[in-house]
Short mmCIF file of C-alpha atoms and ligand atoms in Angstrom, two decimals:
data_model
loop_
_atom_site.label_atom_id
_atom_site.label_comp_id
_atom_site.label_asym_id
_atom_site.label_seq_id
_atom_site.Cartn_x
_atom_site.Cartn_y
_atom_site.Cartn_z
CA UNK A 356 -8.05 -100.48 36.98
CA UNK A 357 -6.42 -100.73 40.88
CA UNK A 358 -4.11 -103.66 40.25
CA UNK A 359 -4.13 -103.93 44.25
CA UNK A 360 -2.06 -106.70 44.86
CA UNK A 361 0.84 -105.51 42.57
CA UNK A 362 1.34 -103.00 46.00
CA UNK A 363 1.92 -105.95 48.21
CA UNK A 364 5.40 -105.29 49.29
CA UNK A 365 5.17 -101.65 49.48
CA UNK A 366 1.88 -101.93 51.66
CA UNK A 367 3.83 -104.41 53.69
CA UNK A 368 6.14 -101.32 54.26
CA UNK A 369 3.08 -99.36 55.68
CA UNK A 370 1.70 -99.15 59.36
CA UNK A 371 -1.99 -100.62 59.00
CA UNK A 372 -4.58 -99.74 58.97
CA UNK A 373 -4.73 -96.99 56.21
CA UNK A 374 -7.01 -96.03 53.12
CA UNK A 375 -5.53 -95.82 49.46
CA UNK A 376 -6.57 -94.08 46.60
CA UNK A 377 -5.83 -94.60 43.53
CA UNK A 378 -5.66 -90.65 41.82
CA UNK A 379 -5.39 -92.34 38.37
CA UNK A 380 -8.59 -94.08 38.55
CA UNK A 381 -9.84 -90.77 40.08
CA UNK A 382 -9.31 -88.61 37.24
CA UNK A 383 -10.58 -91.31 34.83
CA UNK A 384 -14.24 -91.35 36.70
CA UNK A 385 -14.24 -87.48 36.60
CA UNK A 386 -13.24 -88.05 32.94
CA UNK A 387 -16.08 -90.13 31.74
CA UNK A 388 -18.52 -87.54 33.68
CA UNK A 389 -17.30 -84.78 32.28
CA UNK A 390 -17.56 -86.52 29.03
CA UNK A 391 -20.97 -87.94 29.24
CA UNK A 392 -22.19 -83.64 29.94
CA UNK A 393 -20.13 -82.15 27.42
CA UNK A 394 -22.02 -79.93 25.01
CA UNK A 395 -25.12 -79.54 27.48
CA UNK A 396 -26.11 -77.02 30.29
CA UNK A 397 -25.39 -79.64 32.47
CA UNK A 398 -23.19 -78.72 35.72
CA UNK A 399 -21.41 -81.06 38.21
CA UNK A 400 -20.73 -80.32 42.14
CA UNK A 401 -18.95 -82.54 44.19
CA UNK A 402 -20.53 -83.78 47.26
CA UNK A 403 -17.84 -83.25 49.65
CA UNK A 404 -19.14 -85.22 52.39
CA UNK A 405 -18.48 -88.41 50.55
CA UNK A 406 -14.51 -87.57 51.06
CA UNK A 407 -12.83 -84.40 51.73
CA UNK A 408 -9.20 -85.23 51.58
CA UNK A 409 -7.26 -82.12 50.32
CA UNK A 410 -5.58 -84.46 46.93
CA UNK A 411 -9.33 -85.36 46.29
CA UNK A 412 -10.52 -82.35 46.51
CA UNK A 413 -7.99 -80.57 44.50
CA UNK A 414 -8.29 -82.80 41.46
CA UNK A 415 -12.10 -82.87 41.59
CA UNK A 416 -11.75 -78.98 41.47
CA UNK A 417 -8.86 -79.13 38.72
CA UNK A 418 -11.47 -81.08 36.63
CA UNK A 419 -14.03 -78.40 37.10
CA UNK A 420 -16.38 -79.58 39.29
CA UNK A 421 -18.45 -77.34 41.89
CA UNK A 422 -18.88 -77.92 45.12
CA UNK A 423 -21.62 -79.44 46.95
CA UNK A 424 -21.55 -78.61 51.06
CA UNK A 425 -23.55 -79.79 53.77
CA UNK A 426 -21.91 -77.60 56.51
CA UNK A 427 -19.92 -74.81 57.30
CA UNK A 428 -16.66 -76.19 57.89
CA UNK A 429 -17.36 -77.76 54.18
CA UNK A 430 -18.19 -74.46 52.76
CA UNK A 431 -15.02 -73.28 54.10
CA UNK A 432 -13.11 -76.23 53.02
CA UNK A 433 -13.89 -75.80 49.72
CA UNK A 434 -13.22 -72.36 49.40
CA UNK A 435 -9.79 -73.04 50.74
CA UNK A 436 -8.99 -75.56 48.05
CA UNK A 437 -10.41 -73.05 45.34
CA UNK A 438 -13.53 -73.50 44.35
CA UNK A 439 -15.38 -70.20 43.21
CA UNK A 440 -18.14 -69.20 46.00
CA UNK A 441 -20.37 -68.98 42.94
CA UNK A 442 -20.16 -72.99 42.51
CA UNK A 443 -20.97 -73.37 45.93
CA UNK A 444 -23.93 -74.93 46.74
CA UNK A 445 -24.88 -75.57 50.57
CA UNK A 446 -27.99 -77.86 51.91
CA UNK A 447 -28.71 -79.61 54.78
CA UNK A 448 -31.81 -79.61 57.24
CA UNK A 449 -30.14 -77.77 60.35
CA UNK A 450 -27.88 -74.91 59.34
CA UNK A 451 -26.83 -73.10 62.70
CA UNK A 452 -26.96 -69.16 62.68
CA UNK A 453 -23.57 -68.80 62.10
CA UNK A 454 -22.73 -71.24 59.29
CA UNK A 455 -25.84 -69.01 57.40
CA UNK A 456 -23.63 -65.96 58.65
CA UNK A 457 -20.38 -67.59 57.12
CA UNK A 458 -21.98 -68.61 53.63
CA UNK A 459 -23.73 -65.47 53.19
CA UNK A 460 -20.36 -63.61 53.47
CA UNK A 461 -18.97 -65.79 51.28
CA UNK A 462 -21.62 -65.06 48.70
CA UNK A 463 -22.39 -69.23 47.45
CA UNK A 464 -24.02 -69.96 44.61
CA UNK A 465 -27.30 -71.11 46.58
CA UNK A 466 -28.68 -72.34 50.07
CA UNK A 467 -30.68 -75.41 49.47
CA UNK A 468 -33.73 -74.80 52.03
CA UNK A 469 -35.14 -77.85 53.85
CA UNK A 470 -38.27 -75.89 55.62
CA UNK A 471 -40.30 -73.05 55.39
CA UNK A 472 -38.60 -71.93 59.02
CA UNK A 473 -35.38 -72.27 57.40
CA UNK A 474 -36.06 -69.42 54.99
CA UNK A 475 -37.96 -67.23 57.44
CA UNK A 476 -34.70 -67.66 59.68
CA UNK A 477 -32.24 -66.92 56.32
CA UNK A 478 -34.26 -64.12 55.33
CA UNK A 479 -33.88 -62.72 58.96
CA UNK A 480 -30.02 -62.92 58.94
CA UNK A 481 -29.61 -61.69 55.56
CA UNK A 482 -31.36 -58.58 56.41
CA UNK A 483 -29.14 -58.19 59.25
CA UNK A 484 -26.29 -58.16 57.54
CA UNK A 485 -28.09 -56.11 54.28
CA UNK A 486 -27.61 -58.97 51.67
CA UNK A 487 -29.66 -60.96 50.34
CA UNK A 488 -29.56 -65.15 50.22
CA UNK A 489 -30.11 -66.79 46.44
CA UNK A 490 -31.55 -70.01 47.93
CA UNK A 491 -33.10 -73.07 45.81
CA UNK A 492 -36.15 -75.00 47.59
CA UNK A 493 -35.32 -78.65 48.31
CA UNK A 494 -38.39 -80.18 47.63
CA UNK A 495 -39.48 -83.70 49.15
CA UNK A 496 -40.75 -85.34 45.95
CA UNK A 497 -41.78 -88.43 47.15
CA UNK A 498 -40.08 -90.60 44.82
CA UNK A 499 -38.94 -94.02 46.07
CA UNK A 500 -35.12 -94.50 45.47
CA UNK A 501 -35.45 -97.95 46.12
CA UNK A 502 -31.92 -97.94 48.22
CA UNK A 503 -31.45 -99.11 51.70
CA UNK A 504 -33.61 -97.18 54.01
CA UNK A 505 -31.12 -95.47 55.90
CA UNK A 506 -30.36 -93.83 53.07
CA UNK A 507 -33.55 -92.82 51.35
CA UNK A 508 -34.28 -89.35 51.64
CA UNK A 509 -37.26 -88.34 49.12
CA UNK A 510 -39.73 -89.64 50.83
CA UNK A 511 -42.60 -88.03 52.92
CA UNK A 512 -41.59 -89.94 55.93
CA UNK A 513 -37.68 -88.83 55.59
CA UNK A 514 -36.87 -84.99 57.62
CA UNK A 515 -35.21 -83.69 54.33
CA UNK A 516 -37.08 -80.90 51.84
CA UNK A 517 -40.40 -79.04 51.76
CA UNK A 518 -43.41 -81.71 50.79
CA UNK A 519 -45.36 -80.50 47.72
CA UNK A 520 -48.72 -80.22 49.56
CA UNK A 521 -46.85 -77.39 51.35
CA UNK A 522 -45.74 -75.51 48.47
CA UNK A 523 -48.59 -73.14 47.89
CA UNK A 524 -48.36 -71.53 50.98
CA UNK A 525 -44.40 -71.56 51.10
CA UNK A 526 -43.97 -69.67 47.59
CA UNK A 527 -46.63 -67.16 48.82
CA UNK A 528 -44.72 -66.61 51.97
CA UNK A 529 -41.73 -66.26 50.18
CA UNK A 530 -42.77 -63.73 48.09
CA UNK A 531 -43.24 -60.84 51.40
CA UNK A 532 -39.50 -61.49 52.12
CA UNK A 533 -36.95 -58.74 50.90
CA UNK A 534 -33.66 -60.60 51.27
CA UNK A 535 -34.43 -64.00 49.55
CA UNK A 536 -34.03 -64.47 45.85
CA UNK A 537 -35.46 -67.85 44.72
CA UNK A 538 -33.01 -69.16 41.98
CA UNK A 539 -34.16 -72.80 41.88
CA UNK A 540 -35.64 -76.10 43.35
CA UNK A 541 -33.59 -79.15 44.44
CA UNK A 542 -34.32 -82.33 44.85
CA UNK A 543 -31.95 -85.29 46.01
CA UNK A 544 -33.94 -88.41 46.32
CA UNK A 545 -31.09 -91.00 48.55
CA UNK A 546 -27.99 -92.28 47.97
CA UNK A 547 -27.14 -95.77 46.01
CA UNK A 548 -29.27 -95.37 43.50
CA UNK A 549 -28.89 -98.46 41.19
CA UNK A 550 -32.47 -98.38 39.21
CA UNK A 551 -32.00 -95.47 37.01
CA UNK A 552 -35.96 -95.61 36.56
CA UNK A 553 -36.21 -93.72 39.97
CA UNK A 554 -34.44 -90.68 38.46
CA UNK A 555 -37.02 -90.78 35.44
CA UNK A 556 -40.13 -90.56 38.14
CA UNK A 557 -37.70 -87.43 39.36
CA UNK A 558 -37.78 -86.20 35.57
CA UNK A 559 -41.25 -86.11 35.83
CA UNK A 560 -41.91 -84.57 39.27
CA UNK A 561 -39.57 -81.72 38.24
CA UNK A 562 -41.07 -81.14 34.81
CA UNK A 563 -44.61 -80.48 37.05
CA UNK A 564 -42.71 -78.55 39.87
CA UNK A 565 -40.91 -75.82 37.36
CA UNK A 566 -44.18 -75.33 35.77
CA UNK A 567 -46.10 -74.60 38.75
CA UNK A 568 -43.32 -72.54 39.82
CA UNK A 569 -43.35 -70.46 36.33
CA UNK A 570 -47.11 -70.21 36.65
CA UNK A 571 -46.75 -68.44 40.06
CA UNK A 572 -44.57 -65.79 38.41
CA UNK A 573 -41.06 -67.18 40.11
CA UNK A 574 -38.51 -67.30 37.31
CA UNK A 575 -35.97 -69.84 38.27
CA UNK A 576 -32.39 -70.12 36.59
CA UNK A 577 -31.48 -73.46 37.86
CA UNK A 578 -33.09 -76.82 38.41
CA UNK A 579 -30.81 -78.88 40.94
CA UNK A 580 -31.80 -82.96 40.50
CA UNK A 581 -29.04 -83.83 43.81
CA UNK A 582 -26.97 -86.94 43.44
CA UNK A 583 -27.05 -90.34 44.40
CA UNK A 584 -25.98 -92.73 41.73
CA UNK A 585 -25.00 -95.98 42.80
CA UNK A 586 -21.80 -97.71 42.38
CA UNK A 587 -20.98 -101.42 41.52
CA UNK A 588 -19.94 -103.08 45.34
CA UNK A 589 -19.73 -106.33 44.25
CA UNK A 590 -17.81 -106.11 41.47
CA UNK A 591 -15.84 -103.04 41.31
CA UNK A 592 -13.00 -104.52 39.29
CA UNK A 593 -14.99 -104.95 36.26
CA UNK A 594 -17.10 -101.86 36.78
CA UNK A 595 -14.59 -99.52 38.48
CA UNK A 596 -16.40 -96.70 36.83
CA UNK A 597 -20.27 -95.90 37.11
CA UNK A 598 -22.43 -95.41 34.12
CA UNK A 599 -22.48 -92.16 33.89
CA UNK A 600 -23.81 -91.45 30.05
CA UNK A 601 -26.77 -93.76 30.80
CA UNK A 602 -27.35 -91.71 33.94
CA UNK A 603 -27.06 -88.42 32.65
CA UNK A 604 -29.21 -89.77 29.16
CA UNK A 605 -32.09 -90.10 31.84
CA UNK A 606 -32.32 -86.39 32.43
CA UNK A 607 -31.45 -85.40 28.67
CA UNK A 608 -34.45 -87.21 27.43
CA UNK A 609 -36.92 -87.09 30.55
CA UNK A 610 -36.58 -83.43 31.44
CA UNK A 611 -38.76 -81.14 29.34
CA UNK A 612 -38.53 -77.43 30.31
CA UNK A 613 -40.47 -74.92 28.71
CA UNK A 614 -37.54 -72.63 29.30
CA UNK A 615 -34.07 -73.88 29.52
CA UNK A 616 -32.69 -74.32 33.18
CA UNK A 617 -29.06 -74.90 34.03
CA UNK A 618 -29.33 -78.57 35.34
CA UNK A 619 -26.96 -79.20 38.52
CA UNK A 620 -26.08 -82.11 40.15
CA UNK A 621 -24.68 -83.23 43.16
CA UNK A 622 -22.22 -86.29 42.95
CA UNK A 623 -20.39 -87.79 46.09
CA UNK A 624 -20.09 -91.25 46.09
CA UNK A 625 -20.09 -91.98 42.12
CA UNK A 626 -17.35 -89.73 41.68
CA UNK A 627 -15.13 -90.64 44.75
CA UNK A 628 -15.89 -94.40 45.73
CA UNK A 629 -14.41 -96.54 43.82
CA UNK A 630 -10.92 -95.06 43.96
CA UNK A 631 -10.32 -95.85 47.63
CA UNK A 632 -9.69 -98.99 49.34
CA UNK A 633 -9.43 -99.89 53.07
CA UNK A 634 -6.16 -101.98 53.73
CA UNK A 635 -5.98 -103.92 56.88
CA UNK A 636 -3.71 -106.53 58.39
CA UNK A 637 -5.07 -109.81 59.54
CA UNK A 638 -3.86 -110.21 63.46
CA UNK A 639 -5.23 -113.38 64.32
CA UNK A 640 -7.17 -116.38 62.73
CA UNK A 641 -9.65 -118.13 64.99
CA UNK A 642 -10.98 -121.33 64.18
CA UNK A 643 -13.98 -121.65 66.14
CA UNK A 644 -16.89 -124.07 66.70
CA UNK A 645 -18.88 -122.97 63.86
CA UNK A 646 -16.92 -120.27 61.95
CA UNK A 647 -13.74 -119.25 61.11
CA UNK A 648 -13.08 -115.57 62.07
CA UNK A 649 -10.27 -113.41 60.24
CA UNK A 650 -9.50 -110.99 63.09
CA UNK A 651 -8.40 -107.70 61.13
CA UNK A 652 -7.05 -104.70 62.71
CA UNK A 653 -9.33 -102.43 61.03
CA UNK A 654 -13.11 -101.71 62.55
CA UNK A 655 -16.08 -100.39 61.92
CA UNK A 656 -14.18 -97.14 63.53
CA UNK A 657 -12.52 -97.17 60.10
CA UNK A 658 -15.57 -97.92 58.22
CA UNK A 659 -18.93 -97.72 59.31
CA UNK A 660 -20.82 -98.25 56.27
CA UNK A 661 -21.23 -101.86 57.15
CA UNK A 662 -22.52 -101.62 60.88
CA UNK A 663 -24.23 -98.40 59.68
CA UNK A 664 -26.71 -100.18 57.09
CA UNK A 665 -25.39 -103.33 56.27
CA UNK A 666 -23.44 -102.59 53.49
CA UNK A 667 -21.26 -105.03 51.92
CA UNK A 668 -17.43 -103.93 50.33
CA UNK A 669 -15.77 -106.75 48.50
CA UNK A 670 -12.92 -108.13 50.11
CA UNK A 671 -9.79 -109.07 48.21
CA UNK A 672 -6.72 -110.96 50.08
CA UNK A 673 -2.51 -110.63 49.37
CA UNK A 674 -2.04 -113.86 50.45
CA UNK A 675 -1.05 -115.76 47.59
CA UNK A 676 -2.40 -119.05 48.88
CA UNK A 677 -4.48 -121.02 46.21
CA UNK A 678 -6.52 -122.74 49.07
CA UNK A 679 -9.48 -121.40 50.05
CA UNK A 680 -11.42 -121.11 53.56
CA UNK A 681 -14.38 -119.74 54.41
CA UNK A 682 -14.15 -116.69 56.90
CA UNK A 683 -16.04 -113.78 59.30
CA UNK A 684 -14.03 -110.85 58.74
CA UNK A 685 -14.20 -109.08 61.94
CA UNK A 686 -13.05 -106.12 63.43
CA UNK A 687 -11.51 -105.55 66.68
CA UNK A 688 -13.90 -103.35 68.46
CA UNK A 689 -15.97 -104.12 71.24
CA UNK A 690 -19.62 -104.14 69.44
CA UNK A 691 -20.90 -107.51 67.43
CA UNK A 692 -21.86 -105.23 64.61
CA UNK A 693 -18.15 -104.88 64.10
CA UNK A 694 -18.19 -107.09 61.23
CA UNK A 695 -16.90 -106.65 57.43
CA UNK A 696 -18.59 -109.56 56.14
CA UNK A 697 -19.77 -113.48 57.08
CA UNK A 698 -19.02 -116.55 55.32
CA UNK A 699 -16.90 -115.24 52.53
CA UNK A 700 -14.57 -117.61 50.63
CA UNK A 701 -10.91 -115.99 50.80
CA UNK A 702 -7.81 -117.18 50.02
CA UNK A 703 -6.48 -119.26 53.20
CA UNK A 704 -4.85 -116.30 55.27
CA UNK A 705 -2.59 -115.87 57.98
CA UNK A 706 -1.20 -113.49 60.39
CA UNK A 707 0.17 -110.85 58.69
CA UNK A 708 -1.31 -110.82 55.57
CA UNK A 709 -3.62 -107.92 54.00
CA UNK A 710 -6.72 -107.39 52.91
CA UNK A 711 -8.28 -104.72 51.10
CA UNK A 712 -12.05 -103.34 51.28
CA UNK A 713 -12.54 -102.13 47.88
CA UNK A 714 -15.04 -99.33 46.80
CA UNK A 715 -14.41 -97.44 50.44
CA UNK A 716 -13.62 -93.94 48.74
CA UNK A 717 -16.95 -92.56 49.60
CA UNK A 718 -18.65 -92.28 53.16
CA UNK A 719 -15.20 -94.27 54.51
CA UNK A 720 -12.88 -92.09 55.99
CA UNK A 721 -14.82 -89.34 56.61
CA UNK A 722 -16.88 -91.17 58.92
CA UNK A 723 -13.83 -92.77 60.81
CA UNK A 724 -13.88 -91.81 64.82
CA UNK A 725 -12.25 -92.40 67.91
CA UNK A 726 -14.39 -95.06 69.39
CA UNK A 727 -12.13 -97.27 71.85
CA UNK A 728 -9.50 -94.03 71.43
CA UNK A 729 -8.50 -95.37 68.20
CA UNK A 730 -5.85 -94.27 66.14
CA UNK A 731 -6.41 -91.57 63.41
CA UNK A 732 -6.32 -93.38 59.84
CA UNK A 733 -3.44 -92.06 57.10
CA UNK A 734 -4.36 -91.85 53.48
CA UNK A 735 -1.86 -92.68 51.19
CA UNK A 736 -2.14 -91.67 47.68
CA UNK A 737 -0.86 -93.71 44.51
CA UNK A 738 1.40 -90.95 43.65
CA UNK A 739 2.77 -91.41 46.57
CA UNK A 740 4.66 -94.84 45.89
C1 PLP B 83 -25.35 -86.44 50.28
C2 PLP B 83 -25.68 -85.99 49.40
C3 PLP B 83 -25.10 -86.00 48.14
C4 PLP B 83 -24.35 -86.79 47.59
O1 PLP B 83 -24.86 -87.98 47.51
P1 PLP B 83 -24.23 -89.06 46.71
O2 PLP B 83 -25.23 -90.47 46.88
O3 PLP B 83 -22.79 -89.55 47.41
O4 PLP B 83 -24.02 -88.87 45.41
C5 PLP B 83 -25.76 -84.87 47.32
N1 PLP B 83 -26.82 -84.08 47.74
C6 PLP B 83 -27.14 -84.06 48.59
C7 PLP B 83 -28.02 -82.76 49.34
C8 PLP B 83 -26.64 -84.74 49.57
O5 PLP B 83 -27.28 -84.75 50.85
#
């Protein structure tokens, strides 16, 4: 995959920093995911929030995936790209009235509803428009995703989803709503989940809950188990494609539903994460008293994950030197958390050498911001070179 140093001379011509996307790897990744679900009633929605650049969305759509959105603008984007409304799920704890009206008008697959109060509001808005809203109840399964606490979403202390203890009350109340059609139940336990046993736990919870719904006369047509499959940030060159077969097998082997439901998945990071890299240039080499710093022209404004949740991206150097040095790699932004890694061994680097921060295709460019009045960051695709 992504033998990036082959592009050294082409990259030298492009203003840094920039994101580079390997669309061949993206196609291999979507292909591997599709192979793993062939012959099943599994459906994959791509989570736009991981990366919503047009060429990436177009490819994912052409591969036959649905869309998973967390804002009205993402729903609009998905429709513009050509995703069918009946393949668009819309989640999020704080949907606004405007977003709800818009998505109702488009006739999306399901609102994944996160609280009783939200369902009441959707019922009211749908009533005003003379429509019925398709919803799935997002249930907080209280399953630990064993990931960084900032990207855990399925525990009782998290803001997401309806707690199991409230379910009886919620179901009773929804039965009185004329403009709500409960089609499914939805979960999402967190992101960058590497221990697949967490998904086995989720399956066991889902089995129980589907039974509970059916016993109350609520007939569901789907179960949405969310996303979160992790990627290998430490060794992306060896493992560019996530273990889709193992992941989907957990669901094949552990879901036991008395009536066959469609099973929906919402994968973001595992689809687009490995196909992107942030390319940056060394501005200055600073030999300090205790440390040596490579000061590069990308910062937390272009790739926020290290500052936001102590994430690490593998850094490779294009310098070509056979001598090694130990460096802290830091950005230009006026914050001490603007650091990509500390004490790492890299080929000895000089001003003008390029570095690549690998595995940056998800939650990278989408989180870029303008702090310090930074320029917009551009995207280069393998098909452009
Ligand atoms: C973010 C999110 C996803 C995608 O998560 P990944 O870890 O990128 O797979 C899926 N579903 C919901 C509801 C989300 O919020």
